[in-house]
Amino acid sequence: MQLTRERIIAAAMELIEREGVDAVSMRRIAAQLDSGVMTLYNHVPSKSALLEGVAEQVMSGIDFSLDPEASWEDQVRALARAFRHALRAYPRCAMVTVSRPATSAAELRTMEQALTLLRSVGFGEEDAVRVVRMFIGYIVGSLLREVGVAPGLVPQRPLGQDQSVLQADRVVGLDPSEFPLVTGMSAELMQRDHDADFEFGLNLLVHAVSELRPARAK
Amino acid sequence: MQLTRERIIAAAMELIEREGVDAVSMRRIAAQLDSGVMTLYNHVPSKSALLEGVAEQVMSGIDFSLDPEASWEDQVRALARAFRHALRAYPRCAMVTVSRPATSAAELRTMEQALTLLRSVGFGEEDAVRVVRMFIGYIVGSLLREVGVAPGLVPQRPLGQDQSVLQADRVVGLDPSEFPLVTGMSAELMQRDHDADFEFGLNLLVHAVSELRPARAK
DNA sequence: ACCTGAACACCGTTCAAGT
DNA sequence: ACCTGAACACCGTTCAAGT
């Protein structure tokens, strides 16, 4: 089968999801595709360009279809959920995506869509940008934690079977007198309904933003 | 001069800030400390343990001193700012920090402090955890973008002089008919007052959380 | 146009050996 | 207790050579 940029990106994404970014090497991808290492370079200029392709692939998974009948708050919610949904489809690839500058068309489309929505309901340029950034910050930050790589205690079953990740469950073993709440609430902290948590924060944000709007809208 | 864990971590942090995480290698750190590579392993068990040390160092920079006279909203704000402040002191090391599970005492202390504050003003266990996570999500997500590695358009002068980062300025060159707002607002999008942006979102969040509280407080 | 092996300048870490 | 060089099994990428 012919080697293509698409197949190479797909192989990289598979490998990232299965073993993590650190396991990705041009040599391993080539092996997986039954080709020589150097063959990859006929379709992809470098490893970092390949990872950029992965990022673009992840972001192109965002479903932008909005219900124009819905309230603008619901449209904001839908957009935020679509972003989150695309990232969650490939959690480890999503980490790669949010760890590099956004330059691809797929990434900019998200920004464009969000700005359009906010401008259309009366937000000024400056506030529109700030609100979008706040939502992106929240969505990305939540996902980082959820995937188990950010502050806030490691939350769930690890994605891989690496011991390095498994050992993260050691909230037990903390000094309860130093961390009474963390130890006492470890059940709360460890096993979470991430979707419910996300909706909780999303509602707070939408509510906050919705209170902000009328004051500035013409 | 004697080699110590502290000196090794400090050298790693310097290297990370100057050239980025990818430039960090045990060999380069050793060279910088005028020692053999293997000497490092007498003080640090592995490279990944070394990076965990970096993360702990970053998190230990959080200043937890709160004014007990202040309103709880102001205390929440102060805590959020202290977290952000510590991360911004070493932006590239902060990226390393938020990219790995939080297990160190310094990291857990942040969670403990935040939970204590929220519980003391009447939030239930579940809401306290959710609120803290929302703030962490926002702070971390904002910083990711601000440092220039997350979606939302590359914002500022790159930290290093690498061409790979410099080329990120190419919002010019986009098709204005496809991205009218992004291209039209590129000035807004590119040069930002990050502190003002952060305070903007922080205020919205605090306001949202403050509206949530009375409904549940006893 | 597409493929490729050899080679180069790097990695992290094990091990056996030094003081 | 602390240090270290050689060696091993890896990297990404250049280059010259093949079809």
GROMACS .gro file of C-alpha atoms (C1' of nucleotides) in nm:
model
  474
    1MET     CA    1   0.000   0.000   0.000
    2GLN     CA    2   0.123   0.345  -0.093
    3LEU     CA    3   0.267   0.556   0.181
    4THR     CA    4   0.090   0.888   0.229
    5ARG     CA    5   0.100   1.179   0.466
    6GLU     CA    6  -0.240   1.071   0.593
    7ARG     CA    7  -0.132   0.718   0.672
    8ILE     CA    8   0.177   0.845   0.851
    9ILE     CA    9  -0.026   1.085   1.063
   10ALA     CA   10  -0.277   0.812   1.143
   11ALA     CA   11   0.003   0.578   1.251
   12ALA     CA   12   0.151   0.850   1.470
   13MET     CA   13  -0.184   0.914   1.635
   14GLU     CA   14  -0.233   0.545   1.704
   15LEU     CA   15   0.110   0.522   1.859
   16ILE     CA   16   0.055   0.834   2.070
   17GLU     CA   17  -0.275   0.705   2.206
   18ARG     CA   18  -0.133   0.361   2.275
   19GLU     CA   19   0.201   0.448   2.431
   20GLY     CA   20   0.223   0.823   2.477
   21VAL     CA   21   0.409   1.097   2.291
   22ASP     CA   22   0.744   1.000   2.433
   23ALA     CA   23   0.718   0.662   2.265
   24VAL     CA   24   0.681   0.818   1.923
   25SER     CA   25   0.982   0.799   1.698
   26MET     CA   26   1.019   0.814   1.325
   27ARG     CA   27   1.174   0.471   1.337
   28ARG     CA   28   0.883   0.315   1.519
   29ILE     CA   29   0.627   0.474   1.291
   30ALA     CA   30   0.817   0.346   0.990
   31ALA     CA   31   0.830  -0.002   1.137
   32GLN     CA   32   0.457   0.007   1.195
   33LEU     CA   33   0.402   0.099   0.832
   34ASP     CA   34   0.648  -0.162   0.705
   35SER     CA   35   0.871   0.092   0.545
   36GLY     CA   36   1.219   0.226   0.585
   37VAL     CA   37   1.263   0.522   0.819
   38MET     CA   38   1.372   0.755   0.547
   39THR     CA   39   1.070   0.682   0.336
   40LEU     CA   40   0.865   0.888   0.579
   41TYR     CA   41   1.061   1.196   0.481
   42ASN     CA   42   0.919   1.180   0.131
   43HIS     CA   43   0.581   1.271   0.276
   44VAL     CA   44   0.661   1.467   0.589
   45PRO     CA   45   0.947   1.713   0.623
   46SER     CA   46   1.030   1.647   0.989
   47LYS     CA   47   0.904   1.492   1.309
   48SER     CA   48   0.780   1.826   1.436
   49ALA     CA   49   0.586   1.883   1.112
   50LEU     CA   50   0.435   1.540   1.163
   51LEU     CA   51   0.318   1.636   1.511
   52GLU     CA   52   0.172   1.954   1.367
   53GLY     CA   53  -0.023   1.732   1.131
   54VAL     CA   54  -0.152   1.539   1.430
   55ALA     CA   55  -0.263   1.864   1.591
   56GLU     CA   56  -0.446   1.968   1.278
   57GLN     CA   57  -0.617   1.631   1.255
   58VAL     CA   58  -0.739   1.660   1.614
   59MET     CA   59  -0.873   2.011   1.564
   60SER     CA   60  -1.046   1.919   1.241
   61GLY     CA   61  -1.265   1.689   1.449
   62ILE     CA   62  -1.458   1.984   1.587
   63ASP     CA   63  -1.820   1.983   1.480
   64PHE     CA   64  -1.919   2.345   1.424
   65SER     CA   65  -2.282   2.289   1.340
   66LEU     CA   66  -2.488   2.521   1.561
   67ASP     CA   67  -2.861   2.553   1.601
   68PRO     CA   68  -2.937   2.911   1.496
   69GLU     CA   69  -3.270   2.889   1.679
   70ALA     CA   70  -3.098   2.831   2.013
   71SER     CA   71  -3.013   3.110   2.254
   72TRP     CA   72  -2.664   3.249   2.221
   73GLU     CA   73  -2.582   3.100   2.559
   74ASP     CA   74  -2.673   2.757   2.432
   75GLN     CA   75  -2.470   2.815   2.118
   76VAL     CA   76  -2.169   2.908   2.329
   77ARG     CA   77  -2.223   2.592   2.530
   78ALA     CA   78  -2.250   2.384   2.213
   79LEU     CA   79  -1.928   2.529   2.075
   80ALA     CA   80  -1.743   2.465   2.400
   81ARG     CA   81  -1.871   2.108   2.410
   82ALA     CA   82  -1.773   2.048   2.047
   83PHE     CA   83  -1.421   2.165   2.123
   84ARG     CA   84  -1.399   1.948   2.430
   85HIS     CA   85  -1.548   1.653   2.243
   86ALA     CA   86  -1.288   1.668   1.967
   87LEU     CA   87  -1.005   1.684   2.218
   88ARG     CA   88  -1.145   1.394   2.418
   89ALA     CA   89  -1.166   1.172   2.112
   90TYR     CA   90  -0.785   1.149   2.117
   91PRO     CA   91  -0.684   1.253   2.466
   92ARG     CA   92  -0.313   1.201   2.433
   93CYS     CA   93  -0.301   1.356   2.087
   94ALA     CA   94  -0.497   1.645   2.236
   95MET     CA   95  -0.212   1.703   2.478
   96VAL     CA   96   0.021   1.729   2.180
   97THR     CA   97  -0.222   1.968   2.015
   98VAL     CA   98  -0.254   2.210   2.303
   99SER     CA   99   0.120   2.203   2.362
  100ARG     CA  100   0.204   2.382   2.041
  101PRO     CA  101   0.110   2.714   1.884
  102ALA     CA  102  -0.215   2.724   1.690
  103THR     CA  103  -0.140   2.796   1.329
  104SER     CA  104  -0.338   2.550   1.123
  105ALA     CA  105  -0.656   2.645   0.945
  106ALA     CA  106  -0.851   2.398   1.154
  107GLU     CA  107  -0.738   2.570   1.471
  108LEU     CA  108  -0.806   2.919   1.348
  109ARG     CA  109  -1.152   2.817   1.235
  110THR     CA  110  -1.243   2.756   1.598
  111MET     CA  111  -1.141   3.104   1.694
  112GLU     CA  112  -1.323   3.252   1.397
  113GLN     CA  113  -1.644   3.070   1.480
  114ALA     CA  114  -1.636   3.172   1.844
  115LEU     CA  115  -1.561   3.536   1.766
  116THR     CA  116  -1.842   3.547   1.512
  117LEU     CA  117  -2.087   3.421   1.767
  118LEU     CA  118  -1.985   3.665   2.039
  119ARG     CA  119  -1.964   3.966   1.811
  120SER     CA  120  -2.309   3.888   1.675
  121VAL     CA  121  -2.466   3.906   2.020
  122GLY     CA  122  -2.313   4.242   2.099
  123PHE     CA  123  -1.974   4.185   2.256
  124GLY     CA  124  -1.708   4.435   2.161
  125GLU     CA  125  -1.383   4.324   2.002
  126GLU     CA  126  -1.181   4.330   2.320
  127ASP     CA  127  -1.436   4.148   2.531
  128ALA     CA  128  -1.502   3.892   2.259
  129VAL     CA  129  -1.135   3.799   2.249
  130ARG     CA  130  -1.113   3.783   2.626
  131VAL     CA  131  -1.422   3.568   2.658
  132VAL     CA  132  -1.305   3.325   2.393
  133ARG     CA  133  -0.969   3.299   2.563
  134MET     CA  134  -1.132   3.237   2.897
  135PHE     CA  135  -1.332   2.950   2.754
  136ILE     CA  136  -1.033   2.802   2.575
  137GLY     CA  137  -0.836   2.832   2.895
  138TYR     CA  138  -1.105   2.654   3.088
  139ILE     CA  139  -1.158   2.377   2.832
  140VAL     CA  140  -0.790   2.307   2.781
  141GLY     CA  141  -0.707   2.332   3.149
  142SER     CA  142  -0.989   2.096   3.244
  143LEU     CA  143  -0.881   1.843   2.989
  144LEU     CA  144  -0.519   1.856   3.099
  145ARG     CA  145  -0.623   1.765   3.449
  146GLU     CA  146  -0.874   1.511   3.334
  147VAL     CA  147  -0.625   1.326   3.119
  148GLY     CA  148  -0.416   1.304   3.428
  149VAL     CA  149  -0.130   1.532   3.355
  150ALA     CA  150  -0.207   1.852   3.541
  151PRO     CA  151  -0.223   1.978   3.898
  152GLY     CA  152  -0.529   1.894   4.100
  153LEU     CA  153  -0.451   1.535   4.190
  154VAL     CA  154  -0.439   1.255   3.945
  155PRO     CA  155  -0.799   1.174   3.883
  156GLN     CA  156  -0.875   0.853   3.699
  157ARG     CA  157  -0.749   0.525   3.566
  158PRO     CA  158  -0.441   0.598   3.361
  159LEU     CA  159  -0.467   0.572   2.986
  160GLY     CA  160  -0.175   0.338   2.948
  161GLN     CA  161  -0.054   0.057   3.164
  162ASP     CA  162   0.279   0.217   3.243
  163GLN     CA  163   0.376   0.176   3.604
  164SER     CA  164   0.499   0.531   3.606
  165VAL     CA  165   0.139   0.640   3.572
  166LEU     CA  166  -0.009   0.378   3.799
  167GLN     CA  167   0.199   0.485   4.096
  168ALA     CA  168   0.025   0.820   4.081
  169ASP     CA  169  -0.255   0.678   4.290
  170ARG     CA  170  -0.055   0.735   4.603
  171VAL     CA  171  -0.268   0.991   4.779
  172VAL     CA  172  -0.277   0.733   5.049
  173GLY     CA  173   0.041   0.769   5.240
  174LEU     CA  174   0.007   1.141   5.290
  175ASP     CA  175   0.026   1.287   5.636
  176PRO     CA  176  -0.340   1.356   5.728
  177SER     CA  177  -0.239   1.625   5.974
  178GLU     CA  178  -0.066   1.816   5.699
  179PHE     CA  179  -0.329   1.754   5.432
  180PRO     CA  180  -0.653   1.690   5.621
  181LEU     CA  181  -0.887   1.785   5.341
  182VAL     CA  182  -0.695   1.626   5.058
  183THR     CA  183  -0.671   1.297   5.244
  184GLY     CA  184  -1.022   1.318   5.384
  185MET     CA  185  -1.175   1.391   5.049
  186SER     CA  186  -0.957   1.161   4.844
  187ALA     CA  187  -1.261   0.970   4.725
  188GLU     CA  188  -1.409   1.293   4.595
  189LEU     CA  189  -1.080   1.389   4.442
  190MET     CA  190  -0.996   1.065   4.271
  191GLN     CA  191  -1.308   0.938   4.106
  192ARG     CA  192  -1.497   1.200   3.920
  193ASP     CA  193  -1.764   1.233   3.660
  194HIS     CA  194  -1.564   1.452   3.428
  195ASP     CA  195  -1.854   1.541   3.206
  196ALA     CA  196  -2.058   1.656   3.504
  197ASP     CA  197  -1.760   1.853   3.635
  198PHE     CA  198  -1.715   2.013   3.297
  199GLU     CA  199  -2.082   2.110   3.268
  200PHE     CA  200  -2.069   2.255   3.617
  201GLY     CA  201  -1.786   2.489   3.527
  202LEU     CA  202  -1.930   2.560   3.185
  203ASN     CA  203  -2.258   2.672   3.338
  204LEU     CA  204  -2.079   2.903   3.578
  205LEU     CA  205  -1.881   3.053   3.294
  206VAL     CA  206  -2.178   3.102   3.067
  207HIS     CA  207  -2.370   3.257   3.350
  208ALA     CA  208  -2.086   3.493   3.428
  209VAL     CA  209  -2.044   3.592   3.065
  210SER     CA  210  -2.414   3.638   3.019
  211GLU     CA  211  -2.421   3.884   3.307
  212LEU     CA  212  -2.137   4.070   3.145
  213ARG     CA  213  -2.301   4.117   2.808
  214PRO     CA  214  -2.601   4.343   2.855
  215ALA     CA  215  -2.387   4.608   3.017
  216ARG     CA  216  -2.189   4.646   2.695
  217ALA     CA  217  -2.432   4.549   2.424
  218LYS     CA  218  -2.581   4.837   2.233
  219MET     CA  219   3.197   2.279   4.426
  220GLN     CA  220   3.000   1.979   4.548
  221LEU     CA  221   2.729   1.846   4.325
  222THR     CA  222   2.386   1.840   4.486
  223ARG     CA  223   2.031   1.763   4.386
  224GLU     CA  224   1.954   2.133   4.424
  225ARG     CA  225   2.230   2.246   4.192
  226ILE     CA  226   2.125   1.991   3.932
  227ILE     CA  227   1.763   2.104   3.945
  228ALA     CA  228   1.868   2.467   3.921
  229ALA     CA  229   2.083   2.392   3.617
  230ALA     CA  230   1.795   2.207   3.455
  231MET     CA  231   1.560   2.499   3.517
  232GLU     CA  232   1.806   2.744   3.367
  233LEU     CA  233   1.844   2.527   3.061
  234ILE     CA  234   1.468   2.485   3.023
  235GLU     CA  235   1.406   2.860   3.041
  236ARG     CA  236   1.688   2.937   2.802
  237GLU     CA  237   1.636   2.673   2.536
  238GLY     CA  238   1.317   2.484   2.609
  239VAL     CA  239   1.245   2.139   2.749
  240ASP     CA  240   1.347   1.962   2.433
  241ALA     CA  241   1.698   2.097   2.470
  242VAL     CA  242   1.739   1.939   2.812
  243SER     CA  243   1.958   1.634   2.830
  244MET     CA  244   2.149   1.477   3.113
  245ARG     CA  245   2.464   1.525   2.913
  246ARG     CA  246   2.412   1.897   2.864
  247ILE     CA  247   2.328   1.952   3.229
  248ALA     CA  248   2.642   1.765   3.330
  249ALA     CA  249   2.850   1.974   3.094
  250GLN     CA  250   2.704   2.290   3.243
  251LEU     CA  251   2.801   2.172   3.589
  252ASP     CA  252   3.147   2.062   3.478
  253SER     CA  253   3.090   1.704   3.577
  254GLY     CA  254   3.063   1.369   3.407
  255VAL     CA  255   2.718   1.262   3.295
  256MET     CA  256   2.702   0.971   3.530
  257THR     CA  257   2.781   1.185   3.829
  258LEU     CA  258   2.429   1.326   3.808
  259TYR     CA  259   2.290   0.983   3.885
  260ASN     CA  260   2.442   0.995   4.231
  261HIS     CA  261   2.194   1.268   4.320
  262VAL     CA  262   1.899   1.208   4.092
  263PRO     CA  263   1.764   0.866   3.997
  264SER     CA  264   1.654   0.950   3.643
  265LYS     CA  265   1.577   1.228   3.403
  266SER     CA  266   1.208   1.205   3.473
  267ALA     CA  267   1.271   1.228   3.848
  268LEU     CA  268   1.478   1.536   3.775
  269LEU     CA  269   1.187   1.696   3.590
  270GLU     CA  270   0.962   1.610   3.881
  271GLY     CA  271   1.206   1.800   4.098
  272VAL     CA  272   1.172   2.096   3.864
  273ALA     CA  273   0.793   2.078   3.899
  274GLU     CA  274   0.818   2.072   4.276
  275GLN     CA  275   1.052   2.370   4.272
  276VAL     CA  276   0.807   2.569   4.061
  277MET     CA  277   0.512   2.486   4.283
  278SER     CA  278   0.703   2.568   4.599
  279GLY     CA  279   0.718   2.925   4.473
  280ILE     CA  280   0.353   2.978   4.559
  281ASP     CA  281   0.304   3.236   4.831
  282PHE     CA  282   0.015   3.116   5.044
  283SER     CA  283  -0.005   3.408   5.281
  284LEU     CA  284  -0.364   3.528   5.288
  285ASP     CA  285  -0.518   3.825   5.459
  286PRO     CA  286  -0.775   3.676   5.697
  287GLU     CA  287  -0.948   4.013   5.719
  288ALA     CA  288  -1.023   4.012   5.347
  289SER     CA  289  -1.348   3.883   5.200
  290TRP     CA  290  -1.340   3.521   5.090
  291GLU     CA  291  -1.373   3.640   4.733
  292ASP     CA  292  -1.056   3.843   4.770
  293GLN     CA  293  -0.881   3.550   4.932
  294VAL     CA  294  -0.979   3.329   4.637
  295ARG     CA  295  -0.844   3.594   4.404
  296ALA     CA  296  -0.520   3.617   4.601
  297LEU     CA  297  -0.472   3.242   4.592
  298ALA     CA  298  -0.535   3.230   4.217
  299ARG     CA  299  -0.290   3.514   4.161
  300ALA     CA  300  -0.027   3.347   4.378
  301PHE     CA  301  -0.058   3.030   4.173
  302ARG     CA  302  -0.035   3.220   3.848
  303HIS     CA  303   0.255   3.426   3.979
  304ALA     CA  304   0.460   3.120   4.068
  305LEU     CA  305   0.400   2.965   3.727
  306ARG     CA  306   0.490   3.285   3.546
  307ALA     CA  307   0.820   3.315   3.728
  308TYR     CA  308   0.947   3.020   3.520
  309PRO     CA  309   0.712   3.001   3.224
  310ARG     CA  310   0.877   2.716   3.042
  311CYS     CA  311   0.934   2.518   3.360
  312ALA     CA  312   0.568   2.580   3.438
  313MET     CA  313   0.480   2.400   3.116
  314VAL     CA  314   0.680   2.103   3.241
  315THR     CA  315   0.502   2.128   3.575
  316VAL     CA  316   0.149   2.126   3.440
  317SER     CA  317   0.233   1.847   3.199
  318ARG     CA  318   0.280   1.587   3.468
  319PRO     CA  319   0.066   1.447   3.750
  320ALA     CA  320   0.063   1.641   4.073
  321THR     CA  321   0.213   1.427   4.344
  322SER     CA  322   0.461   1.643   4.529
  323ALA     CA  323   0.383   1.795   4.865
  324ALA     CA  324   0.418   2.142   4.720
  325GLU     CA  325   0.150   2.068   4.467
  326LEU     CA  326  -0.088   1.908   4.711
  327ARG     CA  327  -0.048   2.200   4.946
  328THR     CA  328  -0.211   2.423   4.686
  329MET     CA  329  -0.513   2.197   4.670
  330GLU     CA  330  -0.531   2.173   5.048
  331GLN     CA  331  -0.519   2.549   5.091
  332ALA     CA  332  -0.787   2.610   4.831
  333LEU     CA  333  -1.019   2.344   4.971
  334THR     CA  334  -0.977   2.482   5.321
  335LEU     CA  335  -1.078   2.825   5.207
  336LEU     CA  336  -1.385   2.712   5.017
  337ARG     CA  337  -1.506   2.471   5.284
  338SER     CA  338  -1.470   2.742   5.546
  339VAL     CA  339  -1.709   2.971   5.361
  340GLY     CA  340  -1.974   2.708   5.327
  341PHE     CA  341  -1.914   2.514   5.008
  342GLY     CA  342  -1.991   2.145   5.024
  343GLU     CA  343  -1.726   1.886   4.948
  344GLU     CA  344  -1.837   1.825   4.593
  345ASP     CA  345  -1.872   2.190   4.498
  346ALA     CA  346  -1.545   2.281   4.666
  347VAL     CA  347  -1.359   2.028   4.455
  348ARG     CA  348  -1.534   2.141   4.140
  349VAL     CA  349  -1.467   2.506   4.204
  350VAL     CA  350  -1.100   2.447   4.275
  351ARG     CA  351  -1.070   2.244   3.956
  352MET     CA  352  -1.239   2.514   3.757
  353PHE     CA  353  -0.991   2.771   3.883
  354ILE     CA  354  -0.693   2.546   3.821
  355GLY     CA  355  -0.826   2.478   3.474
  356TYR     CA  356  -0.859   2.845   3.404
  357ILE     CA  357  -0.520   2.942   3.545
  358VAL     CA  358  -0.331   2.664   3.372
  359GLY     CA  359  -0.517   2.703   3.045
  360SER     CA  360  -0.458   3.078   3.040
  361LEU     CA  361  -0.092   3.033   3.104
  362LEU     CA  362  -0.054   2.771   2.833
  363ARG     CA  363  -0.193   3.013   2.581
  364GLU     CA  364   0.000   3.305   2.719
  365VAL     CA  365   0.332   3.126   2.699
  366GLY     CA  366   0.251   3.068   2.338
  367VAL     CA  367   0.184   2.701   2.322
  368ALA     CA  368  -0.192   2.666   2.322
  369PRO     CA  369  -0.482   2.729   2.087
  370GLY     CA  370  -0.611   3.081   2.058
  371LEU     CA  371  -0.345   3.220   1.829
  372VAL     CA  372   0.012   3.272   1.922
  373PRO     CA  373   0.007   3.585   2.131
  374GLN     CA  374   0.343   3.742   2.201
  375ARG     CA  375   0.709   3.752   2.127
  376PRO     CA  376   0.845   3.400   2.155
  377LEU     CA  377   1.055   3.317   2.456
  378GLY     CA  378   1.344   3.178   2.257
  379GLN     CA  379   1.491   3.283   1.929
  380ASP     CA  380   1.416   2.956   1.752
  381GLN     CA  381   1.290   3.010   1.402
  382SER     CA  382   1.036   2.736   1.456
  383VAL     CA  383   0.868   2.966   1.706
  384LEU     CA  384   0.919   3.288   1.516
  385GLN     CA  385   0.733   3.166   1.211
  386ALA     CA  386   0.424   3.144   1.428
  387ASP     CA  387   0.354   3.508   1.357
  388ARG     CA  388   0.198   3.421   1.026
  389VAL     CA  389  -0.158   3.529   1.084
  390VAL     CA  390  -0.091   3.753   0.792
  391GLY     CA  391  -0.132   3.543   0.484
  392LEU     CA  392  -0.467   3.405   0.586
  393ASP     CA  393  -0.759   3.431   0.351
  394PRO     CA  394  -0.966   3.722   0.491
  395SER     CA  395  -1.281   3.589   0.334
  396GLU     CA  396  -1.243   3.264   0.524
  397PHE     CA  397  -1.129   3.422   0.851
  398PRO     CA  398  -1.268   3.776   0.848
  399LEU     CA  399  -1.267   3.828   1.222
  400VAL     CA  400  -0.935   3.660   1.295
  401THR     CA  401  -0.759   3.863   1.028
  402GLY     CA  402  -0.949   4.182   1.106
  403MET     CA  403  -0.876   4.158   1.474
  404SER     CA  404  -0.523   4.029   1.447
  405ALA     CA  405  -0.394   4.330   1.636
  406GLU     CA  406  -0.629   4.248   1.922
  407LEU     CA  407  -0.535   3.886   1.904
  408MET     CA  408  -0.161   3.921   1.890
  409GLN     CA  409  -0.064   4.183   2.142
  410ARG     CA  410  -0.233   4.147   2.473
  411ASP     CA  411  -0.200   4.263   2.829
  412HIS     CA  412  -0.199   3.920   2.982
  413ASP     CA  413  -0.240   4.039   3.337
  414ALA     CA  414  -0.545   4.241   3.244
  415ASP     CA  415  -0.686   3.946   3.050
  416PHE     CA  416  -0.627   3.722   3.347
  417GLU     CA  417  -0.796   3.960   3.589
  418PHE     CA  418  -1.090   3.990   3.353
  419GLY     CA  419  -1.151   3.616   3.356
  420LEU     CA  420  -1.073   3.587   3.724
  421ASN     CA  421  -1.336   3.845   3.808
  422LEU     CA  422  -1.594   3.665   3.601
  423LEU     CA  423  -1.512   3.336   3.771
  424VAL     CA  424  -1.519   3.478   4.122
  425HIS     CA  425  -1.845   3.649   4.047
  426ALA     CA  426  -1.995   3.328   3.913
  427VAL     CA  427  -1.875   3.128   4.212
  428SER     CA  428  -1.995   3.387   4.455
  429GLU     CA  429  -2.346   3.364   4.310
  430LEU     CA  430  -2.330   2.990   4.353
  431ARG     CA  431  -2.238   2.989   4.718
  432PRO     CA  432  -2.534   3.130   4.914
  433ALA     CA  433  -2.769   2.878   4.757
  434ARG     CA  434  -2.575   2.596   4.922
  435ALA     CA  435  -2.429   2.753   5.233
  436LYS     CA  436  -2.608   2.668   5.553
  437DA     C1'  437   0.854   1.049  -0.816
  438DC     C1'  438   0.927   0.744  -0.469
  439DC     C1'  439   1.212   0.460  -0.186
  440DT     C1'  440   1.623   0.332   0.104
  441DG     C1'  441   2.072   0.194   0.389
  442DA     C1'  442   2.475   0.385   0.582
  443DA     C1'  443   2.647   0.728   0.855
  444DC     C1'  444   2.658   1.127   1.190
  445DA     C1'  445   2.579   1.346   1.598
  446DC     C1'  446   2.310   1.292   1.942
  447DC     C1'  447   2.007   1.055   2.354
  448DG     C1'  448   1.922   0.789   2.877
  449DT     C1'  449   2.095   0.450   3.148
  450DT     C1'  450   2.374   0.002   3.309
  451DC     C1'  451   2.783  -0.158   3.467
  452DA     C1'  452   3.223  -0.214   3.632
  453DA     C1'  453   3.588   0.041   3.807
  454DG     C1'  454   3.809   0.394   4.040
  455DT     C1'  455   3.896   0.751   4.491
  456DA     C1'  456   3.017   0.808   4.981
  457DC     C1'  457   3.103   1.011   4.566
  458DC     C1'  458   3.271   1.014   4.102
  459DT     C1'  459   3.344   0.837   3.619
  460DG     C1'  460   3.439   0.634   3.116
  461DA     C1'  461   3.300   0.277   2.818
  462DA     C1'  462   2.932   0.054   2.625
  463DC     C1'  463   2.442  -0.044   2.481
  464DA     C1'  464   2.031   0.043   2.268
  465DC     C1'  465   1.819   0.395   2.115
  466DC     C1'  466   1.712   0.891   1.869
  467DG     C1'  467   1.631   1.261   1.414
  468DT     C1'  468   1.814   1.377   1.000
  469DT     C1'  469   2.177   1.428   0.586
  470DC     C1'  470   2.343   1.228   0.199
  471DA     C1'  471   2.428   0.957  -0.178
  472DA     C1'  472   2.240   0.590  -0.424
  473DG     C1'  473   1.901   0.312  -0.610
  474DT     C1'  474   1.408   0.216  -0.903
   0.00000   0.00000   0.00000
